[in-house]
Short mmCIF file of C-alpha atoms in Angstrom, two decimals:
data_model
loop_
_atom_site.label_atom_id
_atom_site.label_comp_id
_atom_site.label_asym_id
_atom_site.label_seq_id
_atom_site.Cartn_x
_atom_site.Cartn_y
_atom_site.Cartn_z
CA MET A 1 2.97 96.93 -38.62
CA LYS A 2 1.51 96.23 -35.19
CA VAL A 3 3.83 94.78 -32.54
CA LEU A 4 2.89 93.22 -29.20
CA VAL A 5 5.49 93.09 -26.41
CA ILE A 6 4.99 90.46 -23.68
CA GLY A 7 6.33 91.18 -20.18
CA THR A 8 6.29 93.66 -17.32
CA GLY A 9 9.86 94.74 -16.67
CA GLY A 10 12.65 97.06 -17.69
CA ARG A 11 13.67 94.79 -20.55
CA GLU A 12 10.16 95.06 -22.01
CA HIS A 13 10.15 98.82 -21.38
CA ILE A 14 13.32 99.28 -23.48
CA LEU A 15 12.02 96.89 -26.16
CA ALA A 16 8.86 98.98 -26.56
CA HIS A 17 10.90 102.20 -26.43
CA LYS A 18 13.28 100.94 -29.13
CA LEU A 19 10.51 99.56 -31.36
CA LYS A 20 8.74 102.92 -31.11
CA GLN A 21 11.74 104.46 -32.92
CA SER A 22 11.29 102.13 -35.92
CA SER A 23 9.66 103.52 -39.07
CA LEU A 24 8.39 99.98 -39.69
CA VAL A 25 6.20 99.94 -36.56
CA ASN A 26 2.85 101.78 -36.49
CA GLU A 27 1.41 100.58 -33.18
CA ILE A 28 2.87 98.98 -30.06
CA PHE A 29 0.87 97.00 -27.52
CA ALA A 30 2.12 95.59 -24.21
CA ILE A 31 0.78 92.66 -22.16
CA PRO A 32 0.75 93.09 -19.19
CA GLY A 33 3.30 95.92 -19.56
CA ASN A 34 3.72 98.39 -16.73
CA ASP A 35 2.35 101.84 -15.97
CA ALA A 36 5.56 103.54 -17.10
CA MET A 37 5.11 102.17 -20.64
CA SER A 38 1.75 103.86 -21.26
CA ASP A 39 3.28 106.78 -23.19
CA ILE A 40 4.83 104.48 -25.80
CA ALA A 41 2.47 101.49 -25.89
CA ASP A 42 -1.17 100.53 -25.53
CA VAL A 43 -0.83 98.73 -22.18
CA HIS A 44 -3.16 95.86 -21.25
CA CYS A 45 -2.34 95.07 -17.64
CA GLU A 46 -5.66 93.23 -17.27
CA ILE A 47 -4.16 90.29 -19.18
CA ALA A 48 -1.55 88.20 -17.33
CA GLU A 49 1.56 87.04 -19.18
CA THR A 50 0.64 83.52 -18.02
CA ASP A 51 -2.79 83.69 -19.70
CA HIS A 52 -1.76 82.29 -23.06
CA THR A 53 -5.32 81.87 -24.30
CA GLN A 54 -6.15 85.54 -23.84
CA ILE A 55 -2.83 86.64 -25.34
CA VAL A 56 -3.44 84.58 -28.48
CA GLU A 57 -7.01 85.88 -28.75
CA PHE A 58 -5.78 89.46 -28.34
CA ALA A 59 -3.12 89.00 -31.03
CA VAL A 60 -5.64 87.57 -33.48
CA GLU A 61 -8.32 90.22 -32.75
CA HIS A 62 -5.86 93.12 -33.09
CA ASP A 63 -4.18 91.76 -36.23
CA ILE A 64 -0.74 91.76 -34.57
CA SER A 65 2.15 91.39 -37.04
CA TRP A 66 4.82 90.35 -34.54
CA VAL A 67 4.86 89.31 -30.90
CA ILE A 68 8.12 90.02 -29.02
CA ILE A 69 8.36 87.85 -25.90
CA GLY A 70 10.58 89.41 -23.24
CA PRO A 71 10.70 87.09 -20.18
CA GLU A 72 11.71 83.45 -19.90
CA GLN A 73 8.58 81.94 -18.35
CA PRO A 74 6.18 82.45 -21.30
CA LEU A 75 8.87 80.98 -23.58
CA THR A 76 9.47 77.86 -21.50
CA GLU A 77 5.70 77.41 -21.09
CA GLY A 78 5.14 77.40 -24.88
CA LEU A 79 3.52 80.76 -25.66
CA ALA A 80 5.43 80.99 -28.95
CA ASP A 81 4.05 77.60 -30.05
CA LYS A 82 0.46 78.73 -29.41
CA LEU A 83 0.93 81.97 -31.32
CA ASN A 84 2.69 80.22 -34.20
CA ALA A 85 -0.25 77.81 -34.44
CA LYS A 86 -2.38 80.85 -35.35
CA GLN A 87 0.19 81.99 -37.95
CA ILE A 88 1.32 84.88 -35.76
CA LYS A 89 5.03 85.67 -36.03
CA VAL A 90 6.99 85.51 -32.80
CA PHE A 91 10.43 86.78 -31.85
CA GLY A 92 11.28 84.21 -29.23
CA PRO A 93 11.93 80.44 -29.36
CA ASN A 94 9.35 77.69 -29.09
CA GLN A 95 9.01 75.62 -25.94
CA ALA A 96 11.41 72.87 -27.03
CA ALA A 97 14.20 75.31 -27.97
CA ALA A 98 13.65 77.39 -24.80
CA GLN A 99 14.94 74.41 -22.79
CA ILE A 100 18.38 75.91 -23.39
CA GLU A 101 17.43 78.26 -20.53
CA GLY A 102 14.67 76.28 -18.84
CA SER A 103 16.93 73.35 -17.93
CA LYS A 104 20.52 73.78 -16.74
CA LEU A 105 21.00 70.04 -17.26
CA PHE A 106 19.73 70.15 -20.86
CA ALA A 107 22.20 72.94 -21.64
CA LYS A 108 25.09 71.12 -19.96
CA GLN A 109 24.41 67.86 -21.77
CA LEU A 110 24.18 69.64 -25.12
CA MET A 111 27.47 71.46 -24.52
CA GLN A 112 29.16 68.24 -23.47
CA LYS A 113 27.94 66.39 -26.57
CA TYR A 114 29.13 69.12 -28.95
CA HIS A 115 32.37 70.00 -27.10
CA ILE A 116 31.35 73.56 -26.30
CA PRO A 117 33.64 74.92 -23.56
CA THR A 118 32.03 75.14 -20.11
CA ALA A 119 32.75 74.13 -16.53
CA GLU A 120 32.90 70.46 -15.58
CA TYR A 121 29.74 69.42 -13.78
CA LYS A 122 27.91 66.73 -11.84
CA GLU A 123 24.15 66.24 -11.79
CA ILE A 124 22.68 65.14 -8.45
CA SER A 125 18.97 64.39 -8.13
CA ASN A 126 18.49 63.99 -4.37
CA LYS A 127 19.57 65.74 -1.18
CA SER A 128 21.24 62.70 0.43
CA ASP A 129 23.66 62.20 -2.46
CA ALA A 130 24.31 65.93 -2.59
CA LEU A 131 25.28 66.02 1.09
CA SER A 132 27.67 63.12 0.50
CA TYR A 133 29.18 64.79 -2.58
CA ILE A 134 30.01 68.07 -0.84
CA GLU A 135 32.10 66.20 1.73
CA THR A 136 34.73 65.40 -0.92
CA CYS A 137 34.31 67.98 -3.73
CA GLN A 138 36.77 70.79 -4.44
CA TYR A 139 35.92 74.31 -3.28
CA PRO A 140 34.67 76.76 -4.26
CA ILE A 141 31.78 74.90 -5.93
CA VAL A 142 28.84 76.37 -7.86
CA LEU A 143 25.34 74.99 -7.25
CA LYS A 144 22.65 75.63 -9.87
CA LYS A 145 19.07 74.54 -9.39
CA ASP A 146 17.68 72.98 -12.55
CA GLY A 147 14.84 75.05 -13.97
CA LEU A 148 14.01 78.75 -13.93
CA ALA A 149 15.07 80.80 -10.93
CA ALA A 150 14.86 84.47 -12.09
CA GLY A 151 18.65 84.80 -11.88
CA LYS A 152 18.71 83.81 -8.21
CA GLY A 153 19.05 79.99 -8.34
CA VAL A 154 22.86 80.02 -8.37
CA ILE A 155 24.93 79.73 -5.18
CA ILE A 156 28.73 79.86 -5.00
CA ALA A 157 29.86 77.92 -1.93
CA GLU A 158 33.36 78.72 -0.66
CA ASN A 159 33.44 75.87 1.87
CA TYR A 160 31.54 72.88 3.23
CA GLY A 161 29.37 74.94 5.57
CA GLU A 162 28.16 77.19 2.75
CA ALA A 163 27.62 74.18 0.48
CA GLU A 164 25.57 72.39 3.16
CA ALA A 165 23.35 75.46 3.62
CA ALA A 166 22.99 75.72 -0.18
CA VAL A 167 21.96 72.07 -0.49
CA HIS A 168 19.24 72.53 2.15
CA SER A 169 18.10 75.69 0.35
CA LEU A 170 18.00 74.27 -3.17
CA TYR A 171 16.55 70.85 -2.35
CA LEU A 172 13.33 72.04 -0.75
CA GLN A 173 12.31 68.39 -0.59
CA GLU A 174 14.45 65.26 -0.71
CA LEU A 175 14.17 65.02 -4.50
CA GLY A 176 15.14 67.63 -7.11
CA THR A 177 17.93 68.20 -9.59
CA VAL A 178 20.90 70.44 -8.88
CA VAL A 179 23.91 70.87 -11.14
CA PHE A 180 27.21 71.13 -9.26
CA GLU A 181 29.83 72.96 -11.33
CA GLN A 182 33.54 73.58 -11.13
CA PHE A 183 34.13 77.22 -10.17
CA LEU A 184 35.70 79.20 -13.01
CA GLU A 185 38.01 82.18 -12.50
CA GLY A 186 37.96 85.01 -15.01
CA GLU A 187 36.16 88.03 -16.44
CA GLU A 188 32.46 87.64 -17.18
CA PHE A 189 30.56 89.25 -20.05
CA SER A 190 27.21 88.93 -21.81
CA LEU A 191 26.96 88.24 -25.54
CA MET A 192 23.56 88.56 -27.23
CA THR A 193 23.24 86.50 -30.39
CA PHE A 194 20.44 86.59 -32.96
CA VAL A 195 19.63 83.01 -33.95
CA ASN A 196 17.40 81.57 -36.67
CA GLY A 197 18.02 77.83 -36.85
CA ASP A 198 21.57 77.35 -38.12
CA TYR A 199 22.03 81.10 -38.77
CA ALA A 200 23.64 82.95 -35.85
CA VAL A 201 24.69 86.61 -35.70
CA PRO A 202 26.33 87.73 -32.44
CA PHE A 203 26.10 91.37 -31.45
CA ASP A 204 29.45 93.06 -32.06
CA CYS A 205 29.01 94.99 -28.81
CA ILE A 206 29.00 93.13 -25.50
CA ALA A 207 27.81 94.14 -22.04
CA GLN A 208 28.92 93.31 -18.52
CA ASP A 209 26.33 92.61 -15.84
CA HIS A 210 26.72 92.92 -12.05
CA LYS A 211 24.89 90.00 -10.44
CA ARG A 212 25.72 90.33 -6.74
CA ALA A 213 23.54 92.56 -4.57
CA TYR A 214 26.26 94.73 -3.03
CA ASP A 215 29.46 96.59 -3.89
CA ASP A 216 32.64 94.63 -4.64
CA ASP A 217 30.52 91.66 -5.76
CA LYS A 218 29.36 90.88 -2.24
CA GLY A 219 26.07 89.38 -1.18
CA PRO A 220 23.63 87.02 -2.91
CA ASN A 221 23.02 86.69 -6.63
CA THR A 222 20.24 88.82 -8.07
CA GLY A 223 18.59 89.29 -11.45
CA GLY A 224 21.19 92.02 -12.12
CA MET A 225 22.09 95.23 -10.26
CA GLY A 226 23.49 97.13 -13.22
CA ALA A 227 25.27 96.80 -16.53
CA TYR A 228 27.37 98.74 -19.00
CA CYS A 229 28.52 98.61 -22.61
CA PRO A 230 30.80 98.41 -24.44
CA VAL A 231 33.36 96.44 -22.40
CA PRO A 232 36.62 98.10 -23.52
CA HIS A 233 39.02 95.71 -21.78
CA ILE A 234 37.65 92.68 -23.69
CA ASP A 235 38.85 93.00 -27.27
CA LYS A 236 37.55 91.93 -30.69
CA GLU A 237 39.79 88.87 -30.74
CA VAL A 238 37.98 87.51 -27.69
CA LEU A 239 34.61 88.20 -29.32
CA ASN A 240 35.69 86.47 -32.51
CA LEU A 241 36.91 83.45 -30.53
CA THR A 242 33.67 83.35 -28.52
CA ASN A 243 31.71 83.35 -31.77
CA GLU A 244 33.89 80.57 -33.16
CA VAL A 245 33.87 78.20 -30.17
CA ILE A 246 30.49 79.01 -28.55
CA ALA A 247 27.95 81.08 -30.53
CA GLN A 248 28.14 79.26 -33.86
CA PRO A 249 28.55 75.76 -32.35
CA ILE A 250 25.56 76.08 -29.98
CA ALA A 251 23.31 77.29 -32.81
CA GLN A 252 24.45 74.39 -34.97
CA ALA A 253 24.03 71.95 -32.08
CA MET A 254 20.43 72.97 -31.44
CA TYR A 255 19.68 72.86 -35.14
CA LYS A 256 21.15 69.37 -35.52
CA GLU A 257 19.19 68.15 -32.50
CA GLY A 258 15.94 69.42 -34.03
CA TYR A 259 15.44 72.49 -31.83
CA GLU A 260 14.32 75.37 -34.07
CA PHE A 261 15.50 78.42 -32.14
CA PHE A 262 14.32 81.79 -33.41
CA GLY A 263 15.05 84.85 -31.32
CA VAL A 264 17.94 86.14 -29.25
CA LEU A 265 20.21 83.76 -27.35
CA TYR A 266 21.92 85.30 -24.33
CA ILE A 267 25.34 83.75 -23.75
CA GLY A 268 26.83 84.34 -20.32
CA VAL A 269 30.57 83.93 -20.88
CA ILE A 270 33.60 83.86 -18.61
CA LEU A 271 37.03 84.56 -20.07
CA THR A 272 39.31 82.06 -18.31
CA ALA A 273 43.02 81.37 -18.72
CA ASP A 274 41.93 78.59 -21.10
CA GLY A 275 39.75 80.89 -23.19
CA PRO A 276 36.02 81.76 -23.14
CA LYS A 277 33.64 79.30 -21.48
CA VAL A 278 29.87 79.26 -21.04
CA ILE A 279 28.38 80.11 -17.66
CA GLU A 280 24.75 80.03 -18.78
CA PHE A 281 22.37 80.47 -21.69
CA ASN A 282 19.14 82.47 -21.68
CA ALA A 283 16.51 82.20 -24.39
CA ARG A 284 15.88 85.98 -24.41
CA PHE A 285 17.54 89.34 -23.83
CA GLY A 286 19.28 89.79 -20.51
CA ASP A 287 17.97 92.39 -18.08
CA PRO A 288 19.54 94.94 -17.47
CA GLU A 289 21.92 94.23 -20.39
CA ALA A 290 19.08 94.85 -22.87
CA GLN A 291 18.58 98.37 -21.51
CA VAL A 292 22.19 99.44 -22.05
CA LEU A 293 22.72 97.60 -25.35
CA LEU A 294 19.50 98.80 -26.99
CA THR A 295 20.15 102.35 -25.76
CA ARG A 296 23.53 102.25 -27.52
CA LEU A 297 22.11 100.58 -30.66
CA GLU A 298 21.45 103.16 -33.36
CA SER A 299 20.15 100.82 -36.04
CA ASP A 300 16.52 99.65 -36.32
CA LEU A 301 15.72 96.68 -34.04
CA MET A 302 12.62 95.73 -36.01
CA GLN A 303 14.61 95.72 -39.25
CA HIS A 304 17.15 93.43 -37.62
CA ILE A 305 14.36 91.02 -36.63
CA LEU A 306 13.04 90.97 -40.21
CA ASP A 307 16.55 90.41 -41.55
CA LEU A 308 17.05 87.56 -39.10
CA GLU A 309 13.81 85.96 -40.26
CA ALA A 310 15.02 86.17 -43.87
CA LYS A 311 18.59 85.12 -42.91
CA LYS A 312 19.90 88.32 -44.47
CA ASN A 313 23.06 90.15 -43.47
CA ILE A 314 22.63 92.06 -40.20
CA ALA A 315 24.78 95.18 -39.86
CA PHE A 316 24.60 96.68 -36.39
CA LYS A 317 25.16 100.41 -36.00
CA TRP A 318 26.17 101.72 -32.58
CA LYS A 319 26.46 105.16 -31.02
CA ASP A 320 30.00 106.34 -30.30
CA SER A 321 29.05 106.76 -26.64
CA SER A 322 29.26 104.35 -23.72
CA VAL A 323 26.21 103.48 -21.62
CA VAL A 324 26.00 102.61 -17.90
CA GLY A 325 22.84 101.49 -16.11
CA VAL A 326 22.38 101.41 -12.32
CA MET A 327 19.53 99.33 -10.88
CA LEU A 328 17.65 100.68 -7.89
CA ALA A 329 16.09 97.81 -5.96
CA SER A 330 13.76 97.46 -2.98
CA LYS A 331 15.58 97.25 0.35
CA GLY A 332 15.82 93.59 1.30
CA TYR A 333 16.00 92.32 -2.31
CA PRO A 334 16.71 89.55 -3.35
CA GLY A 335 15.19 88.40 -0.05
CA ASN A 336 12.00 89.73 1.51
CA TYR A 337 11.08 93.33 0.78
CA GLU A 338 8.14 95.69 1.22
CA LYS A 339 6.01 97.01 -1.64
CA GLY A 340 4.17 100.30 -1.85
CA LYS A 341 7.09 102.68 -1.20
CA THR A 342 6.72 106.03 -3.00
CA VAL A 343 9.26 106.75 -5.76
CA SER A 344 9.66 110.14 -7.45
CA GLY A 345 12.26 112.35 -9.10
CA PHE A 346 12.54 110.54 -12.43
CA ASP A 347 11.20 111.13 -15.93
CA LEU A 348 10.29 108.72 -18.72
CA ASN A 349 12.28 110.24 -21.59
CA GLY A 350 14.74 107.38 -22.05
CA ASN A 351 16.97 107.93 -19.01
CA TYR A 352 15.01 105.53 -16.79
CA PHE A 353 13.50 102.11 -17.49
CA VAL A 354 11.00 100.69 -15.04
CA SER A 355 11.00 97.14 -13.70
CA GLY A 356 8.85 97.28 -10.59
CA LEU A 357 6.67 100.38 -10.23
CA LYS A 358 2.93 100.91 -10.44
CA ARG A 359 0.72 104.01 -10.30
CA ASP A 360 -1.15 104.69 -7.08
CA ARG A 361 -3.41 107.63 -7.90
CA ASP A 362 -1.02 110.48 -8.72
CA LYS A 363 2.26 108.78 -7.72
CA PHE A 364 4.44 105.77 -8.45
CA VAL A 365 5.02 103.13 -5.76
CA THR A 366 7.29 100.09 -5.66
CA ASN A 367 5.82 96.83 -6.89
CA GLY A 368 8.80 94.48 -7.16
CA GLY A 369 12.36 93.64 -6.17
CA ARG A 370 14.24 95.42 -8.91
CA VAL A 371 12.45 98.73 -9.38
CA ILE A 372 14.04 101.18 -11.85
CA LEU A 373 17.23 101.43 -13.91
CA ALA A 374 18.96 104.83 -14.13
CA LEU A 375 20.97 105.29 -17.35
CA GLY A 376 23.92 107.49 -18.19
CA GLU A 377 25.71 108.02 -21.51
CA GLY A 378 29.13 109.55 -22.15
CA HIS A 379 32.14 109.55 -24.43
CA ASP A 380 33.74 106.88 -22.23
CA ILE A 381 32.71 104.54 -19.42
CA ALA A 382 33.83 106.91 -16.64
CA THR A 383 31.67 109.76 -17.99
CA ALA A 384 28.72 107.45 -18.57
CA LYS A 385 29.07 106.14 -15.00
CA ALA A 386 29.07 109.69 -13.58
CA ASN A 387 25.92 110.51 -15.56
CA ALA A 388 24.20 107.28 -14.52
CA TYR A 389 24.81 108.02 -10.83
CA LYS A 390 23.57 111.59 -11.28
CA ALA A 391 20.36 110.08 -12.65
CA ALA A 392 20.20 107.60 -9.76
CA GLU A 393 20.68 110.35 -7.18
CA LYS A 394 17.68 112.27 -8.56
CA ILE A 395 15.36 109.45 -7.56
CA GLN A 396 13.67 110.06 -4.23
CA SER A 397 12.53 107.12 -2.11
CA ASP A 398 13.24 105.68 1.31
CA GLY A 399 12.63 102.15 0.07
CA LEU A 400 15.47 101.67 -2.43
CA PHE A 401 19.17 100.82 -2.51
CA TYR A 402 21.76 100.51 -5.26
CA ARG A 403 25.38 99.56 -5.84
CA LYS A 404 27.94 102.36 -6.13
CA ASP A 405 30.50 100.48 -8.25
CA ILE A 406 28.75 99.63 -11.52
CA SER A 407 31.33 99.64 -14.38
CA ASN A 408 34.38 100.00 -12.07
CA LYS A 409 35.95 96.92 -13.65
CA ALA A 410 36.15 98.78 -16.96
CA ILE A 411 37.29 102.07 -15.43
CA LYS A 412 40.29 100.49 -13.71
CA HIS A 413 41.54 99.42 -17.16
CA LEU A 414 41.35 102.95 -18.61
#
């Protein structure tokens, strides 16, 4: 079969890489893709991921069997609906179901209605009321801008001064919707769940992401500075409970409300003293969690997608090894950063997945905030971490930085 991957980043790079391993897949195309994917896919960077008309025309003309949509924006803007209208199969939810990520408020209201555990919240739709609210709320408080924010629309305010600055940042004008949430203490993890309507199959391997820009979870939130799997200090009982109180109920809730979700639902979970609670939902694979999880996955991703479509049993098979991924990002990210910095010293044999590089004649140069993920595997997390940092250290560039503590939370439990 022919498969088309939509997106430009490291998540799409690993999706194409993993699909290439499937005996079911004959050809892989990528729109827009990136220059590092050209060895495994027919890359069409001339088509923008926002150009739905051209994407649909391409899929029809090339007799595409399946379209795999990587990023959130095409999902929330209804690309799956347009492809489905042409009888093209899509792994990724339609526009209505993608609201689970596209609107923080939608997700909160759904969880409240169906008693799915999450932080208490307050919705405030204008800056004046928000400034009044932060005078009396408990701290720390979490502010989440409603809508898509590429992983950077969340601010944790420790005190009134930080909350006031956050309010001015998130309400760019007087009006807008921000969700104010109770701050939850606990261990965070990422659970990917295959969903087809009322049929939900959580991965039986979880990952842990590192959102903050700098070591020891300092600095602003980012799209993710690294990840690892499995998470040995979070046991099967926790996963079973998370499935019971979150994964199955949210799939049933969407189904009952008429939202036909087909694809992978990312559940950002925090394990509190009161049990697992939802931090956020995404309507697609996490990045960089996808890179570490799909590297560890031994079974056929395309077969799993077909089995999900048919609501058949899905039996994941995992390597015995652990996987750690370290993100190298442009200096200044997630704020302002320069593009065009030369990057060398890496190969494209599965140890590196590219998020923000492009070819400039005979070299690669930076073209985004998060640039390249260096992967390491090993018999345990500590060995995988050592190998990941060896891979990171091989990369040569004066325009990049990375955290030095990815996976330390797991190592301290060994």
